[in-house]
Structures are given as C-alpha cells and as structure tokens.
Coordinates of C-alpha atoms in Angstrom, one line a residue:
X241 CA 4.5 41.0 4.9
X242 CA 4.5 38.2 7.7
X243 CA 5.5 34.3 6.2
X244 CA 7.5 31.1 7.5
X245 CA 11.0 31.0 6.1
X246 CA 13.1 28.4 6.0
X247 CA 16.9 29.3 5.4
X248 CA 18.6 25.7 5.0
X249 CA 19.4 25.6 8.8
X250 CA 16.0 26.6 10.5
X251 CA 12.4 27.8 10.0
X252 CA 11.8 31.6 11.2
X253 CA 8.6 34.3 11.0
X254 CA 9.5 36.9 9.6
X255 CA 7.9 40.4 8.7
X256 CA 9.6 41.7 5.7
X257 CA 8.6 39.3 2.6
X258 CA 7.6 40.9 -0.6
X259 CA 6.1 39.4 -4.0
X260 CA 5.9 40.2 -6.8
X261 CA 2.0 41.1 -9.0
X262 CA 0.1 39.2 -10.8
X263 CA 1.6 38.7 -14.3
X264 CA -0.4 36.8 -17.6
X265 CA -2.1 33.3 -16.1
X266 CA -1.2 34.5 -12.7
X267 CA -3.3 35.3 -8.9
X268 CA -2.2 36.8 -6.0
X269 CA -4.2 35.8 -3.3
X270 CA -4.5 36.6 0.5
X271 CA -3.9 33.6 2.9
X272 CA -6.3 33.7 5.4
X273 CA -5.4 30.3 7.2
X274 CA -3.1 27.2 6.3
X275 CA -2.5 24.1 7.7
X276 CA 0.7 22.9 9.0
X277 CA 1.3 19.3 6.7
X278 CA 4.3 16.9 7.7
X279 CA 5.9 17.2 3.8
X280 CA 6.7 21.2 5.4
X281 CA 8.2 19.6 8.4
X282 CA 10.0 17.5 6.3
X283 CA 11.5 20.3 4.1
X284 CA 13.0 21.4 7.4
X285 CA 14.4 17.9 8.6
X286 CA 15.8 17.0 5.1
X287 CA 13.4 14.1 4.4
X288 CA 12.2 16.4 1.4
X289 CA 15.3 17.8 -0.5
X290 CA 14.5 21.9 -1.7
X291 CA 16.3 24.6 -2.8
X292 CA 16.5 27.1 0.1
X293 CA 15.7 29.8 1.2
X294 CA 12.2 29.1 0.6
X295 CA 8.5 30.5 2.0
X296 CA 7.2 27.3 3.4
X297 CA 3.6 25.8 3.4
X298 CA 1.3 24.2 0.5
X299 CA -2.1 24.0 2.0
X300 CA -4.0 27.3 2.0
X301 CA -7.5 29.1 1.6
X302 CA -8.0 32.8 1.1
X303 CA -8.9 35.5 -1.0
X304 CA -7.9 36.7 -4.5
X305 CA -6.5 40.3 -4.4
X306 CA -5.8 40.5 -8.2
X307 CA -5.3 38.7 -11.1
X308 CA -3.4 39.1 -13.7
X309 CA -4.4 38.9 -17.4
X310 CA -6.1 36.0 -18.7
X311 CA -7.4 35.0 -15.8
X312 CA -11.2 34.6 -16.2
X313 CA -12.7 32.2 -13.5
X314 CA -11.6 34.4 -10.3
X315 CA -11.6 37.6 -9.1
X316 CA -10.8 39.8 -6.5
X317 CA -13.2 39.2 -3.7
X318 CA -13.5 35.7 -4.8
X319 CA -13.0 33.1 -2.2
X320 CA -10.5 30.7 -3.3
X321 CA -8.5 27.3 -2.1
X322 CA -5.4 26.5 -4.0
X323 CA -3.8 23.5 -4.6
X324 CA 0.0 22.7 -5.3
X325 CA -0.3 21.8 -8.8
X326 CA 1.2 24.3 -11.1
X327 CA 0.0 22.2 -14.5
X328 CA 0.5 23.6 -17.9
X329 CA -2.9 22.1 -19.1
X330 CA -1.8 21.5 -22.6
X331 CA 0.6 18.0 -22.1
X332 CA -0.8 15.1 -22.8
X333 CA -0.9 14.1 -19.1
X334 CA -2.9 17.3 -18.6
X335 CA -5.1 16.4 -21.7
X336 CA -5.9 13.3 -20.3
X337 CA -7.2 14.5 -17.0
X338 CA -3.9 13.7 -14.8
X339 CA -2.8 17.1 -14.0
X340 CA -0.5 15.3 -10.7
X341 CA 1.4 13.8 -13.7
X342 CA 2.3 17.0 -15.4
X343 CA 6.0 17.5 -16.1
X344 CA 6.0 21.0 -15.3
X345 CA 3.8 20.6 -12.1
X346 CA 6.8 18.5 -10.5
X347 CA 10.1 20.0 -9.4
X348 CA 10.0 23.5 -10.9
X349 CA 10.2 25.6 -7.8
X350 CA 10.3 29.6 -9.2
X351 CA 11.3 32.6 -7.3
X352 CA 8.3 35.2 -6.8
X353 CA 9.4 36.3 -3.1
X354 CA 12.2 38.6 -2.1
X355 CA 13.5 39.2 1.1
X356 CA 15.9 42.7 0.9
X357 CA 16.5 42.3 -2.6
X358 CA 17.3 38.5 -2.2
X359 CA 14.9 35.9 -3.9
X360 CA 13.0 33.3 -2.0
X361 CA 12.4 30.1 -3.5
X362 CA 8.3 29.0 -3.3
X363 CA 7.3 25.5 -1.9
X364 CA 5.5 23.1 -4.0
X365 CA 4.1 26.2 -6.3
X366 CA 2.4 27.5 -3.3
X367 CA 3.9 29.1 -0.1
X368 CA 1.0 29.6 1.4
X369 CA 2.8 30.4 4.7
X370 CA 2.9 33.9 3.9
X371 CA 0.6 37.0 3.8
X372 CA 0.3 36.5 0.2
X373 CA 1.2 34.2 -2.2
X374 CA 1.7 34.2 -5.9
X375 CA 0.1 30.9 -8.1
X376 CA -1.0 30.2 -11.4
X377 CA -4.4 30.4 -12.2
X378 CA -5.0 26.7 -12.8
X379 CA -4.3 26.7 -8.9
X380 CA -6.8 29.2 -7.6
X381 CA -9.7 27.2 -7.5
X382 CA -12.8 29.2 -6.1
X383 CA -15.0 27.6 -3.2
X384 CA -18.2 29.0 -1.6
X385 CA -18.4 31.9 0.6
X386 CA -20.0 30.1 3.6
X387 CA -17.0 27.5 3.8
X388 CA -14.9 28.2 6.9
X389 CA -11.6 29.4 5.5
X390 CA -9.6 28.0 7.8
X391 CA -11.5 24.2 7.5
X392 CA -11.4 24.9 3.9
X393 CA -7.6 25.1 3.7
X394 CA -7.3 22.0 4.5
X395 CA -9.0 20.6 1.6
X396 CA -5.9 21.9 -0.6
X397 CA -3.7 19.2 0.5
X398 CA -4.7 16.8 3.2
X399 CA -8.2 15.8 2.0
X400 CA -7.4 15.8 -1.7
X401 CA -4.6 13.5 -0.8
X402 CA -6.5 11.1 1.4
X403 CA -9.7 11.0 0.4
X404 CA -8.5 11.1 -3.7
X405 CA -6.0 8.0 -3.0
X406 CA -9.6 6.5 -2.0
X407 CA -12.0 7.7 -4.7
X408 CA -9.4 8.2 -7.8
X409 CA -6.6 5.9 -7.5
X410 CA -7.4 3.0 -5.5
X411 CA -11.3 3.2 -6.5
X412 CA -12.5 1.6 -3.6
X413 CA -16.4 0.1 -3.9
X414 CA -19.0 -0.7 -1.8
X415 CA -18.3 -3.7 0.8
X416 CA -14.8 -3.4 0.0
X417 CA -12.4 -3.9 3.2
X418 CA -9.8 -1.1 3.9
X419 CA -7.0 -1.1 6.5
X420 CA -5.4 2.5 7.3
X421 CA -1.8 2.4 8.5
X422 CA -1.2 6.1 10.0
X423 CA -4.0 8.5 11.3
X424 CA -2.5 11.9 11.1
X425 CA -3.9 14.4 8.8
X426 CA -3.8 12.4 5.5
X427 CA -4.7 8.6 6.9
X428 CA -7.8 10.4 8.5
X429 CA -9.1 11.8 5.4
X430 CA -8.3 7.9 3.8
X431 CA -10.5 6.7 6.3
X432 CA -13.3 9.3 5.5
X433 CA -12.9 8.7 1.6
X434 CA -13.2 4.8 2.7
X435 CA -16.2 5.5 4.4
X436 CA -17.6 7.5 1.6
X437 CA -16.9 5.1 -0.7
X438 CA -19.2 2.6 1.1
X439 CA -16.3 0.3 2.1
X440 CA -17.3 -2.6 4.8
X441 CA -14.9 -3.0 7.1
X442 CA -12.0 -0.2 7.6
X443 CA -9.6 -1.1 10.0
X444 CA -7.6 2.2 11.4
X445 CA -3.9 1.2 12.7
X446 CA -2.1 3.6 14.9
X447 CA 0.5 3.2 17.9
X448 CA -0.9 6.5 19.5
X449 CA -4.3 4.9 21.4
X450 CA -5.2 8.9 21.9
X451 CA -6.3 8.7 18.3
X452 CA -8.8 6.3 18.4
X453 CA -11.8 8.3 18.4
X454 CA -11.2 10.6 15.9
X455 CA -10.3 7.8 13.8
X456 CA -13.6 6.2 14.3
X457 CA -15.3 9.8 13.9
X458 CA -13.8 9.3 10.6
X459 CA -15.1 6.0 9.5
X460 CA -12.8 3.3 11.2
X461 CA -14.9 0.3 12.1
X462 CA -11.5 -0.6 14.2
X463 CA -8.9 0.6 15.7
X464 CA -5.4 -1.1 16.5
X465 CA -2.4 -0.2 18.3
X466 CA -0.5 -2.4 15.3
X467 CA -1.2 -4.4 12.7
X468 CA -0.7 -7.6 14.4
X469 CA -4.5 -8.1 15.3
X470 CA -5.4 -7.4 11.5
X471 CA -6.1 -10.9 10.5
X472 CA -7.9 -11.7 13.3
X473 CA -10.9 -8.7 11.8
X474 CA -9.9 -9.9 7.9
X475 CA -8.6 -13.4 8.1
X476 CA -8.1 -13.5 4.2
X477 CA -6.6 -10.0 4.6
X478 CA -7.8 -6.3 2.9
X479 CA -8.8 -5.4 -0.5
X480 CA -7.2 -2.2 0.2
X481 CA -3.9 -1.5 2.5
X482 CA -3.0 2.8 2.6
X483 CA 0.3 3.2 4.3
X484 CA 0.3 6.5 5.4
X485 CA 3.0 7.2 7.9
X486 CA 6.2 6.9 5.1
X487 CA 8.0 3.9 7.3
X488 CA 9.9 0.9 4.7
X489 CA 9.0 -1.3 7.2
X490 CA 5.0 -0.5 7.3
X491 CA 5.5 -0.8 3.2
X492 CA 6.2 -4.9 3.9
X493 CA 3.4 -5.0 6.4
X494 CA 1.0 -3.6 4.1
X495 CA 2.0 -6.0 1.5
X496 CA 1.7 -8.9 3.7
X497 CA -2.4 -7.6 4.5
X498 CA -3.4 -7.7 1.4
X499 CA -6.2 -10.2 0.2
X500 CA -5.7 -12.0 -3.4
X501 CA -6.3 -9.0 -5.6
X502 CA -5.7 -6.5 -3.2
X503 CA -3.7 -2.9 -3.5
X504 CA -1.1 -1.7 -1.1
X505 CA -1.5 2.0 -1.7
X506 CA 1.6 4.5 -0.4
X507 CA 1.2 7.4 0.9
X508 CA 3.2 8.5 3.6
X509 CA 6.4 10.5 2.4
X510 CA 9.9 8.2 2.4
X511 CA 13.8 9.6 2.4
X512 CA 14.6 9.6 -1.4
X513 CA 17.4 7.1 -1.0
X514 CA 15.1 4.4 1.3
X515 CA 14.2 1.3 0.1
X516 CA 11.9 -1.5 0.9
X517 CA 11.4 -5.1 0.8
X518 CA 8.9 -7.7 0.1
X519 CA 8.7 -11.3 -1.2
X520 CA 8.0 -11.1 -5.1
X521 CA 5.7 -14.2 -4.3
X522 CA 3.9 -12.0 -2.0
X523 CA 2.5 -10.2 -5.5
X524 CA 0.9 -13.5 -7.2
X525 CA -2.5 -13.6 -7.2
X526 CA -3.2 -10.1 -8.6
X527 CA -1.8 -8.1 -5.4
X528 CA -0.5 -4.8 -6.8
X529 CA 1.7 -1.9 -5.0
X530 CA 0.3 1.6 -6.3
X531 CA 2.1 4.8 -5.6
X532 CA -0.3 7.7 -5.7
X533 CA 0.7 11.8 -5.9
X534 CA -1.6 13.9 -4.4
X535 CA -5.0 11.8 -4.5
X536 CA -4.2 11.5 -8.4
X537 CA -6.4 14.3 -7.9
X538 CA -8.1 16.7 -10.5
X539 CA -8.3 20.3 -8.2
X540 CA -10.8 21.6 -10.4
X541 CA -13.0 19.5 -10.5
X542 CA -12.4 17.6 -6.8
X543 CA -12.0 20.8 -4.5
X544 CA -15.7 21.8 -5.6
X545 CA -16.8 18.3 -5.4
X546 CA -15.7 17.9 -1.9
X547 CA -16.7 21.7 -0.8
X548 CA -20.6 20.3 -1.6
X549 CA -19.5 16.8 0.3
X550 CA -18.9 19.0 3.0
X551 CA -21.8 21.1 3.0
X552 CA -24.0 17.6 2.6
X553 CA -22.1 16.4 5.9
X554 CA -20.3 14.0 4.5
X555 CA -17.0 15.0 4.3
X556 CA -15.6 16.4 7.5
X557 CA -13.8 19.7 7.6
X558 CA -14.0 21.1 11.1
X559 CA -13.3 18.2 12.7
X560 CA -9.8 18.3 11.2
X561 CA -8.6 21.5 12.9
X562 CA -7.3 20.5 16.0
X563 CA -6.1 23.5 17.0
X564 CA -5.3 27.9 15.2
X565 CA -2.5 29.0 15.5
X566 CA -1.5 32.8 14.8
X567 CA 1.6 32.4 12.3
X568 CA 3.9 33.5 14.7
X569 CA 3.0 30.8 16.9
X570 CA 5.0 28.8 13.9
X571 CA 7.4 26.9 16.5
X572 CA 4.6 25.6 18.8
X573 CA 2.6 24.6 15.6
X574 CA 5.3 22.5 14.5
X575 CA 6.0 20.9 17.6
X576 CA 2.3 19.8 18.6
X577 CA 2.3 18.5 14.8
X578 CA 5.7 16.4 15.2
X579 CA 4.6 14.8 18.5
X580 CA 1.1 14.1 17.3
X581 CA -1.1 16.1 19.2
X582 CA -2.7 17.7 16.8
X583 CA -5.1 16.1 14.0
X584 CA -4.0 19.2 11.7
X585 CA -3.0 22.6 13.5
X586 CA -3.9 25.8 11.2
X587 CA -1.7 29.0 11.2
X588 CA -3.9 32.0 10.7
X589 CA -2.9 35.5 9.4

C-alpha cells in the first residue's frame, strides 16, 4: 500500500507498506484524506525529535475496515476520525477526563508497519499518511456519514487543537478579548473557538497580509501585520494571548499583551532545547503562562461535539481545505504548507 515515509534523511511515497490486523482493543481503518500539519514538517526538519523510519501524518478521517476484538462502538463501514491519543483509559489522568495527560498517550511510538520485512515506526499513534493505518480503539472516534471526509480530517488535529485551547483550557467567556499570534491551520481554528466562545474583540496577528480574510472569515475583529498596533485596539492589553507560530521571541510578546489577569496560552511547537524570556514582574497581577497539549481535548466527546458545530454552521470545516492533494503530490503539499500558501492542504488516497 501507498504512505509518506520518512527515513531520517528525507520524506518519500512509497507503494509497498504493509500493517499488520487488528488485534484485541485495536482498528484498522482506511484513510480517505489527511491533512498536512506543521508538527509532520517538523519531524522531517528535526524540530520534533522521532525514531525513524516512520509513516508520517496524525490527522486523518476514513473508514474502519475491521476491528479487532473488544471493540464495540465501530465497525466496518463506519465512518470514523481519529485522533493521536493512544490513552489507556484506566490512569488516573484518564479517570479524570484528561486523556492528553495520559502517560502512555505520550512518547510510546510502536511498530505496526513493515516495509520488506523491516518495521516502520508510527507517528503520534497514528500514521495516517498511509493507505491504512492501525490505532487503538479509544482513537477511532465515529462521525456522521454526511461529513465531508476530507474537511472532517481536519477536525483530528488542527481544530481540536485550536478551537479546544479556546473552549477547554483557556475557557474563554463572553466579551472576553483574544489576540491570535499565527494564523496557519491551528491559530485559525483559535480564532473560530474565540468566536464561538462569544469573545469581544479578537485581534488576528500575522506578517503574511494575504491572510487577512480568512482570518476574519474566522472570527478576527482585526488583523495586524505585528503586534506593535495591539495596544492601540486593547490599551489595557488581552484577557487572552494564543501564540501559535512556536517563536521564543512571540512567547515574550504575548506576555507583554496580557491585561491584569490575563493568560498567555502556547501553542505553536518550539525546538526541545529553546528557551524563553520574560520579566517575572511581568506575572503580578494574576497573569499566568499556560501550556496546552492538544486542545486539553477529550476526542470522544469533542470530535462529535464539533462534527454537530459544524453541521449547525458554526464551526468551519471546508473553509480549512485550501487545497487536495493526491498523496503522491506529497512534495508540493509540503512546500505550499512551509511557505504558507495554504490554510491546510489535504492529501487524498
């Protein structure tokens, strides 16, 4: 089968993947579409250390094609969208509804690919750059028919991210104010969940001025080419700041926005080794730094939430996919995504 592997030097499609069945707790499920996220670019340029080779790509919809014992809620036929998080469900993080805190959902890449007899590691418990992919049940989380696969996809990674950093860990209210530093793929679902959440005023900050109207389509009330001119819209500064591009520098700017009792929330994906600085007296006055994994989201419960969202018209899907791309089109995928001409690009199979 067809799938994106990287070998420690570069990415490559190739046609000859296999993977293993379904075992107890397990579903193998047929990607129809997955998008193309920075954090797989960043497997390939270092910025995210991994064991290689490995299948690349963490944000996919399809269809289960069997399931392995145990496994009650899906079936073949079933359409599903997965999510990365591979939690054991009997932890006390997981008993406490924070599966993204999970010690076996971080970090424990297995090995259900083979490439002539060789195995493949799996990204993020997912790999959904292949034909088919392998995940644990808890992952396989089942979606309506009528939902556009390859909008769908997207929920799986992107808008759990974005929009959950709004809704679950930063719990932005009504009339609250909101500045988004990055609109790519996960600062343009942030500035959707702000607008969901009934924020005010949501000021979108990005150097590329192309993005301004999807970032407005989105729910900016603003849009800046920095963050100089973000006092003059908030003189007191933001209740919320999401930094979103993964820049130490933008982490001391979105410190410095925040209003007395406001939340820098980070989200864009830093070098393990950087580091960043702020004044400790920039913190008085209740100011807080929050990190957030993945939306500090709850896939079971969230992707159907935000599947009806988007069958309301509130939560845009379709309006994401910039542009499809068949899988072996992987090269031009990556490129449009690393000089930002794409919103999210989708690779199709």
């Amino acid at each position: 089968m067809r799938g994106v592997l990287f070998d420690g030097e570069q990415p490559q499609v190739v046609d000859d993947l296999e993977v293993r069945d379904p075992g107890p707790g397990e579903v193998l499920v047929a990607i129809t579409a997955a998008g193309l996220c920075h954090s797989d670019l960043s497997v390939i340029d270092g910025t995210i250390p991994f064991p290689v080779p490995v299948v690349l790509g963490h944000e996919g919809a399809g269809v289960v094609e069997a399931v392995g014992a145990d496994v009650s809620h899906v079936r073949p036929g079933d359409h599903v969208c997965l999510s990365t998080l591979a939690n054991c469900g009997a932890c006390a993080d997981c008993d406490r509804g924070r599966p993204t805190m999970c010690r076996k959902a971080i970090g424990r890449p297995g090995q259900p690919f083979t490439r002539a007899g060789e195995p493949l590691y799996q990204f993020a418990c997912n790999s959904a750059f292949a034909e088919r992919t392998l995940v644990k049940a808890v992952q396989a989380v089942k979606i309506p028919d009528d939902l556009p696969l390859t909008s769908a996809a997207l929920i799986g990674c992107a808008v759990l991210t974005g929009v959950g950093a709004v809704l679950n860990r930063a719990r932005v209210d009504r009339g609250d104010t909101v500045v988004v530093i990055g609109t790519g793929g996960i600062g343009l679902n942030v500035l959707q969940g702000a607008r969901i959440a009934g924020a005010a005023t949501v000021v979108a900050v990005d150097t590329n001025p192309a993005k301004e109207s999807a970032a407005r389509t989105f729910g900016a009330t603003h849009f800046l080419a920095s963050t100089d001119g973000v006092r003059d819209i908030l003189p007191t500064g933001a209740d919320h700041v999401f930094e979103c591009v993964g820049h130490t520098a933008l982490v001391r700017e979105a410190v410095d926005l925040l209003d007395r009792h406001g939340q820098a929330v980070l989200l864009g994906m830093t070098a393990p080794t950087a580091e960043a600085a702020f004044a400790p007296a920039a913190m008085f006055l209740d100011k807080s730094i929050l990190g957030c994994r993945y939306g500090s989201s709850r896939p079971q419960r969230d992707i159907p939430l935000y599947a009806g969202l988007y069958r309301s018209g509130a939560l845009l899907l379709d309006e994401l996919v910039t542009a499809v791309y068949p899988v072996e089109e992987f090269a031009k995928a990556a490129e449009d995504a690393r000089e930002g001409r794409v919103a999210r690009g989708v690779l199709t199979f």
